[in-house]
XYZ file of C-alpha atoms in Angstrom:
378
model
C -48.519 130.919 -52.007
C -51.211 133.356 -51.621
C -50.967 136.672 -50.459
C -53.751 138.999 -49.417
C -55.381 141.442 -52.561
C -55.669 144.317 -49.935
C -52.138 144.417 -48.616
C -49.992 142.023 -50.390
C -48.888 139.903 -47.345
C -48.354 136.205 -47.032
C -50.978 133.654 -47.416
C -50.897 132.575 -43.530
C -52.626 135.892 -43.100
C -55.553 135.425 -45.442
C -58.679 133.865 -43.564
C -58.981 131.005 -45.995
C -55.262 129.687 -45.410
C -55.265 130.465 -41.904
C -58.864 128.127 -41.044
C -57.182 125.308 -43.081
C -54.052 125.790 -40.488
C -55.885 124.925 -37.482
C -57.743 122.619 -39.333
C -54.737 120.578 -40.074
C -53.704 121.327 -36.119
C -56.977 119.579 -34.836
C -56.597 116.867 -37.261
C -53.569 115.674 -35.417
C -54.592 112.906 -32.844
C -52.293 114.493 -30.290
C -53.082 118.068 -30.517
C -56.274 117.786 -30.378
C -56.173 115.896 -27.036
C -53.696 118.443 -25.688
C -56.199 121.548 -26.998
C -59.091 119.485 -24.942
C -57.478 118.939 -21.809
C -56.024 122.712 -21.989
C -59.887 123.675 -22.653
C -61.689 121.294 -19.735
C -58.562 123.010 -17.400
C -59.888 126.077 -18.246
C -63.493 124.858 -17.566
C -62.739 123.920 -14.504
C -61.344 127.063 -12.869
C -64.104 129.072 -14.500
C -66.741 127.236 -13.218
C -65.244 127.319 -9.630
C -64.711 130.869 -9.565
C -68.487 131.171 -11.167
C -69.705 128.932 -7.857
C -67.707 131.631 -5.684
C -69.742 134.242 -7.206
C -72.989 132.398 -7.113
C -72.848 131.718 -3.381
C -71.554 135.004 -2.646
C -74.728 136.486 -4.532
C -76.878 133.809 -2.963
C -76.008 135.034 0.478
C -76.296 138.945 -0.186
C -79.703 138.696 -2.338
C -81.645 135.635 -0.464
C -82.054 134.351 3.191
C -80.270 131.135 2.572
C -76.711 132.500 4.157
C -74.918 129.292 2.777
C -71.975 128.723 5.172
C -68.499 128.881 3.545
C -67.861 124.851 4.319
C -70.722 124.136 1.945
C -68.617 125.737 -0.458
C -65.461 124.067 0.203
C -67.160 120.904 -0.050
C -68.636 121.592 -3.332
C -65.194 123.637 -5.464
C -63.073 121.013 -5.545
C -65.181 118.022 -6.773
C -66.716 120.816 -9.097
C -63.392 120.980 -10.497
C -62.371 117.068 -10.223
C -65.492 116.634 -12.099
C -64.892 118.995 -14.783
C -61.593 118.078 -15.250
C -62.171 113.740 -15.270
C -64.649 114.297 -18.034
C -62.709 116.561 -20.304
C -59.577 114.246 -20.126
C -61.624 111.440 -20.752
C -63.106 113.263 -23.847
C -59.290 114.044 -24.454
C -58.107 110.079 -24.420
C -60.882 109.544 -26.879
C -59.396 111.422 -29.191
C -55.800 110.978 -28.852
C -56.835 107.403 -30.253
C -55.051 105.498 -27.189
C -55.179 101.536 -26.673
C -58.722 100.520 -25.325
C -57.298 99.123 -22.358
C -55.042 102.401 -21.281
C -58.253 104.361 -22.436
C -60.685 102.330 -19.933
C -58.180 102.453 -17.411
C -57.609 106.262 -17.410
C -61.065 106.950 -17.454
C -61.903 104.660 -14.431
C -59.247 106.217 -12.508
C -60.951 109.680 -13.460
C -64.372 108.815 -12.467
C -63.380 107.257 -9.476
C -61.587 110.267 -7.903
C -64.874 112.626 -9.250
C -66.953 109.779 -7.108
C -64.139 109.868 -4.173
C -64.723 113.566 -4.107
C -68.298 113.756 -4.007
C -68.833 111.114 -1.705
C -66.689 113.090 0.842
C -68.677 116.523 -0.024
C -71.658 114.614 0.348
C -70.997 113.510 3.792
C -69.540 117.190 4.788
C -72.733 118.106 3.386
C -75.125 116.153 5.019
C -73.343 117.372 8.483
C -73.891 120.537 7.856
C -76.978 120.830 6.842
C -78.292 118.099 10.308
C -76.345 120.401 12.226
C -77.712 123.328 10.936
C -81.765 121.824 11.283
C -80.411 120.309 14.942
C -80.028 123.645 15.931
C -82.863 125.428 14.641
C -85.383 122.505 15.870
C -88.552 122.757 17.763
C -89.044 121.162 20.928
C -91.150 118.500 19.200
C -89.156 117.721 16.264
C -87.597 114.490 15.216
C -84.607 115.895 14.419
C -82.830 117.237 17.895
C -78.950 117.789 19.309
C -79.797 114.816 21.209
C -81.040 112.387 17.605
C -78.517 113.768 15.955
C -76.024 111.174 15.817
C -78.528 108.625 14.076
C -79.090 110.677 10.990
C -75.457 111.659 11.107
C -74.689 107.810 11.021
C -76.888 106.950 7.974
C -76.156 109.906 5.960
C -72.216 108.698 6.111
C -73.451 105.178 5.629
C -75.518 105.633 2.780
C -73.148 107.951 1.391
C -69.968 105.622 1.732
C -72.421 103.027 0.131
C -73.051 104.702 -2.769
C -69.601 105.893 -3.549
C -68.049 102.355 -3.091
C -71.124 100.912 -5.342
C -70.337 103.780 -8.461
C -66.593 102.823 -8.011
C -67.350 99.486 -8.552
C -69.652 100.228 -11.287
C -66.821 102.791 -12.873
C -64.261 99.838 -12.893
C -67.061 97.172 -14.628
C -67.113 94.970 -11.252
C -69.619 92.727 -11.251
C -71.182 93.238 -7.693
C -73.042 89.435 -6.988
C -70.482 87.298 -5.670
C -69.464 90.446 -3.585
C -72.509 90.791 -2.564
C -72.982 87.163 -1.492
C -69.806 87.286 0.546
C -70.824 90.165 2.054
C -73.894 88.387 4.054
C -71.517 85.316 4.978
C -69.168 88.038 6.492
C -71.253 89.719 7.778
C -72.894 86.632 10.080
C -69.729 86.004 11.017
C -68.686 89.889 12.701
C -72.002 89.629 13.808
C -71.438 86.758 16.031
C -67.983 88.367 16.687
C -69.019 91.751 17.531
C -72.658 91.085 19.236
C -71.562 92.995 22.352
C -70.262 95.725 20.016
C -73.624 95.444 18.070
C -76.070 95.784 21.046
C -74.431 98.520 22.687
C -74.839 100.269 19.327
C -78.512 99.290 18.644
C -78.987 99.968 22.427
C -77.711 103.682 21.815
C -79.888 104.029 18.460
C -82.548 103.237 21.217
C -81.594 105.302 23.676
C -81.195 108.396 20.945
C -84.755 107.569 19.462
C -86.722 107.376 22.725
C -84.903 109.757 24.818
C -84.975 108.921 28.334
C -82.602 111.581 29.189
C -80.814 114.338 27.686
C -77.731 116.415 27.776
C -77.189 118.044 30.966
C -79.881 116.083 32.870
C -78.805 114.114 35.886
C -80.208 110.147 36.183
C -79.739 107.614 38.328
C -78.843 104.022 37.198
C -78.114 102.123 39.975
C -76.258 102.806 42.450
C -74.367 105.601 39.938
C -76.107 108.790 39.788
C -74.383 111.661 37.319
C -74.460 114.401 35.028
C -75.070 113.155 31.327
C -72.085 115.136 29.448
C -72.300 112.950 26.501
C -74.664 110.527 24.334
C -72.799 108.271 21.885
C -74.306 105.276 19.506
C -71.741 102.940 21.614
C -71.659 104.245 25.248
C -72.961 107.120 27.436
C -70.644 109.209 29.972
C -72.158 110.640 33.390
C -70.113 113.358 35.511
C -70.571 112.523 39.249
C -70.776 114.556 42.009
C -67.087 113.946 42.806
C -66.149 115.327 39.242
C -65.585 111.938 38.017
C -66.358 110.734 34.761
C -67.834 107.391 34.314
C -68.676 105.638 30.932
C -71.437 103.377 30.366
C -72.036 100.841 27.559
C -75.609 101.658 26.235
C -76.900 97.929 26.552
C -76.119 98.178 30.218
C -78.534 101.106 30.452
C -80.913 100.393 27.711
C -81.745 97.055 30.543
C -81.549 99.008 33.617
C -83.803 100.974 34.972
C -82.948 104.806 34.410
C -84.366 107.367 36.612
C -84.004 110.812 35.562
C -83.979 113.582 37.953
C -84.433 116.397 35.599
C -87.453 114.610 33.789
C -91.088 115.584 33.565
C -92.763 118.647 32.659
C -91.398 120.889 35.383
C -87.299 120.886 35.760
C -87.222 121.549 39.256
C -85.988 118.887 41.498
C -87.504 117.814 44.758
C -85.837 117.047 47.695
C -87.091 115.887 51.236
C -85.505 116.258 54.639
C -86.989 113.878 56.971
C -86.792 114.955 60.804
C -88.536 113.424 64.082
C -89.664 115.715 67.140
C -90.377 114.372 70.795
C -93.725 113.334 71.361
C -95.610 115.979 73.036
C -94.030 118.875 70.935
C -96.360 121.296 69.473
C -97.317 120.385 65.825
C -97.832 124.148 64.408
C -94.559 125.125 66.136
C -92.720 122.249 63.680
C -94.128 123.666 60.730
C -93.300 127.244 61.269
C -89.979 126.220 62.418
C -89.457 123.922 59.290
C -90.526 126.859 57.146
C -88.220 129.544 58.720
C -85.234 126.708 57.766
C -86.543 126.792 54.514
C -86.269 130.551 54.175
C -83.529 131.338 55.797
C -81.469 128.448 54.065
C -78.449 129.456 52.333
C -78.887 127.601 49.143
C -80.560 128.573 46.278
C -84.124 127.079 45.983
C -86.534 127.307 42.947
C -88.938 130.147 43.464
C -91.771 127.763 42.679
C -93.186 125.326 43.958
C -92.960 126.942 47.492
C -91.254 124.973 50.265
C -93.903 122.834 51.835
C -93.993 120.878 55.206
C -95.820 117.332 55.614
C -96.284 114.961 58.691
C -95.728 111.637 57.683
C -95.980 109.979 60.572
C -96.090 108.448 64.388
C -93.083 106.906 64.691
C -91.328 104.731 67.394
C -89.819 107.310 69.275
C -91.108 110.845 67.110
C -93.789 112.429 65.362
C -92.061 111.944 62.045
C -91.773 115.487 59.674
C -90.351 115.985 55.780
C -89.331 119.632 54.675
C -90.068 119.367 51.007
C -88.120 121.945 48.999
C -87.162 122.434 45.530
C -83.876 122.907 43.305
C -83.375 124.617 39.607
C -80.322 121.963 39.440
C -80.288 118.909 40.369
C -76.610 118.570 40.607
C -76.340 121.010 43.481
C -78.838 118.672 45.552
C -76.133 117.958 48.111
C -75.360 120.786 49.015
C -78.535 121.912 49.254
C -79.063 119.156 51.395
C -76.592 120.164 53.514
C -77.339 123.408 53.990
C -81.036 122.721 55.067
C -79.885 120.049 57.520
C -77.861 123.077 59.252
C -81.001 125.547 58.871
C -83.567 122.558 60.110
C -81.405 121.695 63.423
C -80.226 125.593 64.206
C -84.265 126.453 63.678
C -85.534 123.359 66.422
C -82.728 124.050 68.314
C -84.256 128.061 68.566
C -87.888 127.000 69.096
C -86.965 124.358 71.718
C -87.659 120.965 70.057
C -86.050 118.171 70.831
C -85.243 115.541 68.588
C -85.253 112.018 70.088
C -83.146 109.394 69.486
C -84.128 106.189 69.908
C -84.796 104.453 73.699
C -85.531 100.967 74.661
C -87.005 99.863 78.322
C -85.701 96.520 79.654
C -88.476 95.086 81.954
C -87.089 92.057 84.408
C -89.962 89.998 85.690
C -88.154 87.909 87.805
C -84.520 87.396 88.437
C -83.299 83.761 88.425
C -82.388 82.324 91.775
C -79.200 81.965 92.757
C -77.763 77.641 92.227
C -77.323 75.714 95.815
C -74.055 75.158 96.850
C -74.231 71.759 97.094
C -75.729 71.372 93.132
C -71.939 73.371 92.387
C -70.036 70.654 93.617
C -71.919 68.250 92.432
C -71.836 69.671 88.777
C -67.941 70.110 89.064
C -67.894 66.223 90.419
């Protein structure tokens, strides 16, 4: 063979003899897939470690401070990705049967869509979260709508992955498609209590007749709202019990809400009667001096206010009108100005009446002859 004019060595050495060696290595079907898979391998890792860098840089040089579960959701379909199409490239060229060749490369591009149909839907929770959180008061987007755009981003996104599966394995989607609405009829009818109380809670999250934390009234159930769901809604009574409610049940009711309105203080009334004859500016100091000196905690504004309703059957009817930062603690708030209201009359010498009624005889029968008794027991 050759050898080199410089040193003498072997041929293997000289450029010429050593190109034509690795030319003869890639002509070999399956080197040449091996060398390609080896390569996309090597792609992969590099361009996971590259995202690691770019994030990291992202964060120190820019205001985006990407959280790290946006980058977990992105490295490893990065690297599925990376990987499905070099081994795809690599079946090409190791020359395999068409029918190994299309099945190895649907099975590829099926995990790559798997993958980023998962990342997708980590990502879209993220980044609503993220928005939820950082929302104006007047926004569409709020902790309380949440849920909704949570629900069609995993939707849509499950959608889309199962269609580019399909499309990866050459599935011709129409008669699926058309079995799909006859199926779909049919849970429908199946499932319509199922499907109101979920339209009732995409409602319910859309209009928002109550949020977190605020206390409504539905009936004769009155509770704490500790959770909104698309299927149900739970309320934590005053007895630390927690009741769930199917959303179609309150979507047709009729929902008061205590912490509604543009102030968040909560009114409450005590309703008292004094004797006729009492003196009217004695009632109101002495139902403002409960007020004050009640033990509970009342909001600082409005100020407590007294009104006289009116003349009732056996009192001049009163209301102490106060008003509560929380509605939850409304009972005992109401108890404690029920002890203040009857300790302050009780001081200023009120009486409060209870109800009397007069019996007025006309005329009393008269007593039956004797004889009309013995002739009523003949």
């Amino acid at each position: 063979g050759r050898t080199c004019p410089r040193t003498g060595a072997p041929g293997l050495w000289y450029p010429a003899p050593m190109l034509s060696l690795l030319s003869d290595i890639w002509s070999t079907d399956p080197a040449r897939a091996g060398l390609i898979l080896a390569l996309s391998i090597l792609a992969a890792a590099l361009v996971e470690r590259g995202l690691r860098h770019a994030f990291g840089a992202l964060n120190a040089r820019t205001e985006l401070a990407l959280p790290d579960r946006v980058l977990d959701a992105v490295r490893r379909p990065t690297f599925i990705t990376v990987l499905a199409v070099g081994a795809e490239w690599a079946s090409r060229e190791a020359n395999l049967h068409d029918r190994l060749t299309f099945l190895l490369r649907a099975c590829l591009y099926s995990a790559a869509i798997l993958t980023w149909t998962w990342a997708s839907i980590r990502l879209a929770g993220a980044a609503l979260d993220r928005i939820s959180r950082r929302a104006q008061p007047g926004a569409l987007l709020q902790p309380s709508t949440m849920p909704i755009f949570d629900i069609v981003a995993k939707v849509t996104s499950v959608a889309l992955g199962l269609y580019l599966v399909f499309l990866a394995w050459n599935i011709d989607l129409t008669a699926w498609l058309a079995s799909a609405g006859v199926l779909g009829i049919a849970i429908g009818f199946a499932a319509k209590d199922t499907l109101a109380n979920l339209f009732a809670g995409l409602f319910i999250l859309a209009d928002r007749p109550y949020q977190l934390g605020d206390w409504i009234v539905l009936g004769d159930l009155r509770g704490r709202v500790t959770h909104i769901g698309v299927r149900s809604t739970r309320l934590l009574t005053i007895e630390d019990i927690e009741i769930t409610v199917p959303n179609a049940m309150i979507a047709e009711g009729r929902i008061v809400n205590e912490a509604g309105g543009p102030n968040r203080a909560h009114r409450l009334a005590v309703n008292v009667g004094v004797a006729y004859g009492s003196d009217i500016d004695t009632v109101r100091a002495a139902l403002l001096s409960a007020a004050e000196t009640c033990d509970a905690q009342l909001a600082r504004t409005p100020r407590p206010a007294v009104r006289f309703r009116a003349f009732g059957d056996s009192s001049l009817d009163f209301s102490l009108l106060v008003w509560v930062e929380d509605p939850g603690q409304r009972e005992w708030v109401i108890d404690a100005l029920n002890t203040a209201v009857y300790r302050a009359l009780a001081d200023a010498h009120l009486t409060i009446p209870f109800p009397q009624r007069d019996l007025w005889v006309k005329q009393w029968p008269s007593p039956p002859a004797p004889g009309d008794d013995h002739d009523r027991d003949g």
